[in-house]
Coordinates of C-alpha atoms in Angstrom, one line a residue:
M1 CA 245.1 140.6 114.6
A2 CA 246.1 140.4 110.9
N3 CA 245.2 136.7 111.0
M4 CA 241.7 137.7 112.3
I5 CA 240.9 140.2 109.6
C6 CA 242.1 137.7 107.0
A7 CA 239.9 135.1 108.5
L8 CA 236.8 137.5 108.3
A9 CA 237.5 138.4 104.9
M10 CA 237.7 134.9 103.8
T11 CA 234.5 134.0 105.8
R12 CA 232.6 136.8 103.8
E13 CA 234.0 135.8 100.4
L14 CA 232.9 132.1 101.3
A15 CA 229.4 133.2 102.2
A16 CA 229.2 135.3 99.1
I17 CA 230.2 132.3 97.0
I18 CA 227.6 130.1 98.8
L19 CA 224.8 132.7 98.2
I20 CA 225.9 132.9 94.5
A21 CA 225.9 129.2 94.1
A22 CA 222.5 128.9 95.8
S23 CA 221.2 131.4 93.5
A24 CA 222.5 129.5 90.5
V25 CA 220.9 126.4 91.7
I26 CA 217.5 128.1 92.2
M27 CA 217.6 129.6 88.7
L28 CA 218.6 126.3 87.2
L29 CA 215.6 124.7 88.9
V30 CA 213.2 127.5 87.8
V31 CA 214.5 127.2 84.2
L32 CA 214.1 123.3 84.2
C33 CA 210.6 123.1 85.9
G34 CA 209.1 126.2 84.3
P35 CA 208.3 124.7 80.9
K36 CA 207.0 121.4 82.6
N37 CA 204.7 123.3 84.8
K38 CA 203.3 125.4 81.8
A39 CA 202.9 122.2 79.8
T40 CA 201.0 120.6 82.7
A41 CA 198.9 123.7 83.3
K42 CA 197.9 124.0 79.6
Y43 CA 197.2 120.1 79.5
N44 CA 194.8 120.5 82.5
A45 CA 193.1 123.8 81.0
E46 CA 192.4 121.6 77.7
I47 CA 190.9 118.8 79.8
D48 CA 188.8 121.2 81.8
K49 CA 187.5 122.8 78.5
E50 CA 186.6 119.3 77.2
K51 CA 184.7 118.4 80.3
V52 CA 182.8 121.6 80.3
A53 CA 182.0 121.2 76.6
E54 CA 180.7 117.6 77.4
E55 CA 178.7 118.8 80.5
K56 CA 177.1 121.9 78.9
P57 CA 175.0 120.1 76.2
V58 CA 173.6 117.7 78.8
E59 CA 172.6 120.6 81.0
E60 CA 171.2 122.5 78.0
I61 CA 169.2 119.3 76.9
A62 CA 168.2 118.5 80.5
E63 CA 166.8 122.1 81.1
P64 CA 164.3 121.9 78.1
V65 CA 163.3 118.5 79.2
A66 CA 162.7 119.7 82.7
E67 CA 160.8 122.6 81.4
E68 CA 158.6 120.5 79.1
Q69 CA 157.8 118.1 82.0
Q70 CA 156.8 121.0 84.2
E71 CA 154.5 122.4 81.7
V72 CA 152.9 119.0 81.0
E73 CA 152.3 118.6 84.9
E74 CA 151.0 122.1 85.1
T75 CA 148.6 121.4 82.1
A76 CA 147.4 118.2 83.6
E77 CA 146.9 120.0 86.8
E78 CA 144.8 122.6 85.1
N79 CA 142.8 120.0 83.2
I80 CA 142.2 118.3 86.4
D81 CA 141.0 121.7 88.0
V82 CA 138.8 122.5 85.1
E83 CA 137.1 119.1 85.1
E84 CA 136.4 119.6 88.8
V85 CA 135.0 122.9 88.4
K86 CA 132.8 121.6 85.5
E87 CA 131.6 118.8 87.7
E88 CA 130.9 121.2 90.5
V89 CA 129.2 123.7 88.3
S90 CA 127.1 121.0 86.6
E91 CA 126.1 119.5 89.9
E92 CA 125.2 122.9 91.4
H93 CA 123.4 123.8 88.2
V94 CA 121.4 120.6 88.2
A95 CA 120.6 121.0 91.8
E96 CA 119.5 124.9 91.4
V97 CA 117.3 123.6 88.4
I98 CA 115.6 120.9 90.4
A99 CA 115.2 123.2 93.5
E100 CA 113.7 126.1 91.2
D101 CA 111.5 123.4 89.5
N102 CA 110.3 122.0 92.7
A103 CA 109.9 125.5 94.4
Q104 CA 108.7 127.4 91.4
P105 CA 105.1 128.4 92.4
A106 CA 102.5 127.2 89.8
V107 CA 100.3 130.1 91.1
E108 CA 102.6 132.6 89.1
A109 CA 101.5 131.2 85.9
E110 CA 97.9 131.0 87.0
E111 CA 98.0 134.7 88.0
V112 CA 99.5 135.8 84.6
V113 CA 96.7 133.7 82.9
A114 CA 94.2 135.3 85.2
E115 CA 95.4 138.8 84.3
I116 CA 95.4 137.9 80.7
E117 CA 91.8 136.6 81.0
E118 CA 90.7 139.9 82.7
V119 CA 92.4 142.1 80.1
V120 CA 91.6 140.3 76.9
P121 CA 88.2 141.4 75.5
V122 CA 85.6 138.9 74.7
T123 CA 83.4 139.6 71.6
L124 CA 80.0 137.8 71.7
E125 CA 78.8 136.8 68.4
E126 CA 75.3 138.1 67.5
P127 CA 72.9 135.4 66.1
I128 CA 72.7 135.5 62.2
T129 CA 69.4 136.6 61.1
D130 CA 67.8 136.9 57.6
E131 CA 67.0 140.6 58.1
P132 CA 69.1 142.9 56.1
Q133 CA 71.1 145.4 57.9
Q134 CA 70.1 148.9 57.5
P135 CA 72.8 151.1 56.3
A136 CA 73.7 154.2 58.6
C137 CA 72.0 157.3 57.8
S138 CA 74.0 159.3 55.8
D139 CA 72.9 162.5 57.5
E140 CA 74.5 161.5 60.9
P141 CA 78.0 162.7 61.5
A142 CA 80.6 160.2 61.3
D143 CA 81.7 160.7 64.9
E144 CA 78.3 160.0 66.3
V145 CA 78.2 156.8 64.3
E146 CA 81.5 155.7 65.6
Q147 CA 80.4 156.5 69.2
E148 CA 77.2 154.4 68.9
V149 CA 79.3 151.5 67.3
A150 CA 81.6 151.6 70.3
A151 CA 78.8 151.6 72.8
V152 CA 77.5 148.5 71.1
E153 CA 80.6 146.9 71.2
V154 CA 81.0 147.6 74.9
E155 CA 77.5 146.2 75.5
R156 CA 78.3 143.1 73.7
A157 CA 81.6 142.4 75.7
K158 CA 79.9 142.3 79.2
T159 CA 80.4 139.5 81.7
K160 CA 77.3 137.9 83.5
L161 CA 77.8 140.7 86.1
N162 CA 77.6 143.4 83.5
I163 CA 81.4 144.1 84.0
P164 CA 83.0 145.3 80.9
V165 CA 86.0 143.2 79.8
G166 CA 89.3 145.0 80.2
K167 CA 88.4 146.4 83.7
K168 CA 90.2 144.9 86.4
R169 CA 87.8 143.0 88.6
T170 CA 87.6 142.9 92.4
F171 CA 87.9 139.8 94.5
A172 CA 84.2 139.8 95.0
E173 CA 83.3 140.1 91.4
K174 CA 85.8 137.2 90.5
M175 CA 84.3 135.1 93.2
L176 CA 80.8 135.7 92.2
E177 CA 81.8 134.6 88.6
A178 CA 83.7 131.4 89.8
D179 CA 82.2 128.0 89.6
E180 CA 80.2 126.4 92.3
E181 CA 83.2 124.4 93.2
N182 CA 85.5 127.4 94.1
Q183 CA 82.5 129.1 95.7
A184 CA 81.9 126.2 98.1
I185 CA 85.7 126.1 99.0
Y186 CA 85.6 129.8 99.7
N187 CA 82.7 129.4 101.9
L188 CA 84.3 126.5 103.8
L189 CA 87.7 128.3 104.4
K190 CA 85.8 131.5 105.5
N191 CA 83.6 129.8 108.0
E192 CA 86.4 127.8 109.4
L193 CA 88.4 131.0 110.0
M194 CA 85.3 132.9 111.5
S195 CA 84.4 130.1 113.8
Y196 CA 87.2 131.2 116.2
K197 CA 86.7 133.8 118.8
K198 CA 87.5 137.5 118.1
V199 CA 88.6 136.8 114.5
S200 CA 88.2 140.1 112.3
N201 CA 87.5 140.1 108.6
R202 CA 87.9 142.7 106.0
L203 CA 87.3 142.2 102.2
T204 CA 89.5 144.2 100.0
K205 CA 89.5 144.6 96.2
V206 CA 92.1 142.0 95.8
I207 CA 92.0 139.5 98.8
D208 CA 90.0 138.5 101.9
I209 CA 92.0 139.3 105.1
F210 CA 91.4 137.7 108.5
K211 CA 93.1 139.0 111.8
H212 CA 93.1 138.7 115.4
K213 CA 93.8 141.8 117.6
G214 CA 95.5 143.4 114.6
A215 CA 97.8 140.4 113.9
Y216 CA 97.5 138.7 110.5
L217 CA 96.1 135.2 110.6
A218 CA 95.2 134.3 107.1
K219 CA 94.3 135.7 103.6
V220 CA 92.1 134.0 101.0
G221 CA 92.5 134.8 97.4
L222 CA 91.2 133.5 93.9
T223 CA 93.9 133.2 91.4
G224 CA 92.6 132.0 88.1
K225 CA 90.4 129.2 88.7
T226 CA 91.9 128.1 92.2
V227 CA 91.3 129.2 95.6
K228 CA 94.4 130.2 97.4
L229 CA 95.0 130.1 101.4
H230 CA 97.8 132.2 102.8
L231 CA 98.6 131.5 106.4
A232 CA 100.7 133.1 109.1
L233 CA 102.9 130.0 109.5
D234 CA 106.4 129.2 108.8
P235 CA 106.7 127.1 105.6
N236 CA 110.0 125.4 106.6
E237 CA 108.0 123.8 109.7
Y238 CA 105.7 121.9 107.3
A239 CA 106.6 119.0 104.9
V240 CA 106.3 120.0 101.4
T241 CA 105.9 116.4 100.4
K242 CA 102.6 116.2 102.4
Y243 CA 101.0 119.7 102.1
H244 CA 102.5 120.8 98.7
H245 CA 102.7 124.4 99.8
Q246 CA 104.8 127.2 98.7
D247 CA 106.8 129.9 100.5
L248 CA 105.9 133.3 99.4
G249 CA 107.3 135.2 102.1
E250 CA 109.7 137.3 99.8
K251 CA 106.5 138.9 98.3
K252 CA 105.8 142.3 100.4
K253 CA 101.9 141.3 100.4
Y254 CA 102.5 138.0 101.8
E255 CA 105.4 138.7 104.2
F256 CA 103.1 138.1 107.3
V257 CA 101.2 135.2 105.7
P258 CA 104.1 133.4 103.8
L259 CA 102.6 129.7 103.8
A260 CA 100.5 129.5 100.6
L261 CA 98.3 126.5 99.8
K262 CA 96.2 125.8 96.8
V263 CA 92.8 124.5 97.9
K264 CA 90.9 122.3 95.3
S265 CA 90.8 118.6 96.1
P266 CA 89.1 117.1 99.3
R267 CA 92.6 116.2 100.5
S268 CA 93.8 119.8 100.2
Q269 CA 90.7 121.2 101.9
K270 CA 91.4 118.7 104.8
Y271 CA 94.9 120.0 105.0
A272 CA 93.7 123.6 104.8
I273 CA 91.4 123.0 107.9
E274 CA 94.3 121.2 109.7
L275 CA 96.7 124.3 109.1
I276 CA 93.9 126.8 110.0
A277 CA 93.9 125.0 113.5
G278 CA 97.6 125.4 113.6
V279 CA 97.5 129.1 113.1
M280 CA 94.8 129.5 115.5
E281 CA 96.8 127.5 118.3
K282 CA 99.8 129.4 117.5
A283 CA 98.0 132.8 118.0
G284 CA 96.2 131.4 121.2
V285 CA 92.6 131.6 119.6
T286 CA 89.9 129.2 120.5
K287 CA 86.6 128.0 118.8
N288 CA 83.4 129.9 119.2
P289 CA 80.9 127.1 120.2
K290 CA 78.0 129.5 119.3
Y291 CA 79.2 130.3 115.7
Q292 CA 76.7 129.4 113.0
Q293 CA 77.7 128.6 109.5
K294 CA 77.0 131.2 106.7
D295 CA 76.7 131.2 102.9
Y296 CA 79.2 134.3 102.4
V297 CA 78.9 134.0 98.6
A298 CA 75.2 134.4 98.6
E299 CA 75.5 137.1 101.3
M300 CA 78.2 138.8 99.1
K301 CA 75.8 138.6 95.8
A302 CA 72.6 139.8 97.7
N303 CA 74.4 142.6 99.6
Q304 CA 76.5 143.7 96.5
I305 CA 78.6 145.6 99.1
P306 CA 81.6 147.3 97.5
A307 CA 85.1 146.1 98.6
D308 CA 87.2 148.2 100.9
E309 CA 90.3 150.1 99.3

């Protein structure tokens, strides 16, 4: 029993010695390896810092270069876009100008000229005579003298129809003052329109209107020194290169007769007759075989019938 106790005590002491020895060995290893590990870690840290220092300038340089390249590309794209827009705008502008020049109605200018001609007073010069002018009587009041002078000026500034210049003339008055060529064209167009069955006519102050059962067929007007024919036809259905017509459908007074044709030359007169036939065919109106030609200008002058409102 005593031997066993002694053996256990020795075993414990041996185990304690072994633990102490192991602890000493571990501590020795830590002491020996610690500085080396620290030096290695420090060395590795310095190497990492150098690598970072070398890579950072490259990145800093690369970033501005990339940004400059991107700005150059964006500027180039913007320049290309601007050039494309300029080309598109210039092409569109040229196309619009050409279209406006081709479609611009020359009659607008003639209408303005006609209105100016109607408004601008014309002063007729008196023939120069050797007789001395008698001075105005000093006994007459100044107002009466001025009124007499004004009356004389009005009498001087009258047209061949005794219409004072400045007063807006009616269609009939303008037609009676027109030259023989325009009067003949007006007679031609009106006779052609009235030669169809059940066509009604109404002469207004500004234009001559033709209808069939209340529907507009045509209007004949005089703009400046040109007879104008307006027809109830679609201008887009006829070649402008052939008829040289205009589309005035946007104007309210021509919304039912949008196709406008200037009638002057023999060819335009032929086209006018052709287009009138197209209007009548569209409306289902046929020719009146019993119709007799009339001189509407002479009839207008002889009757001196005032135009309708």
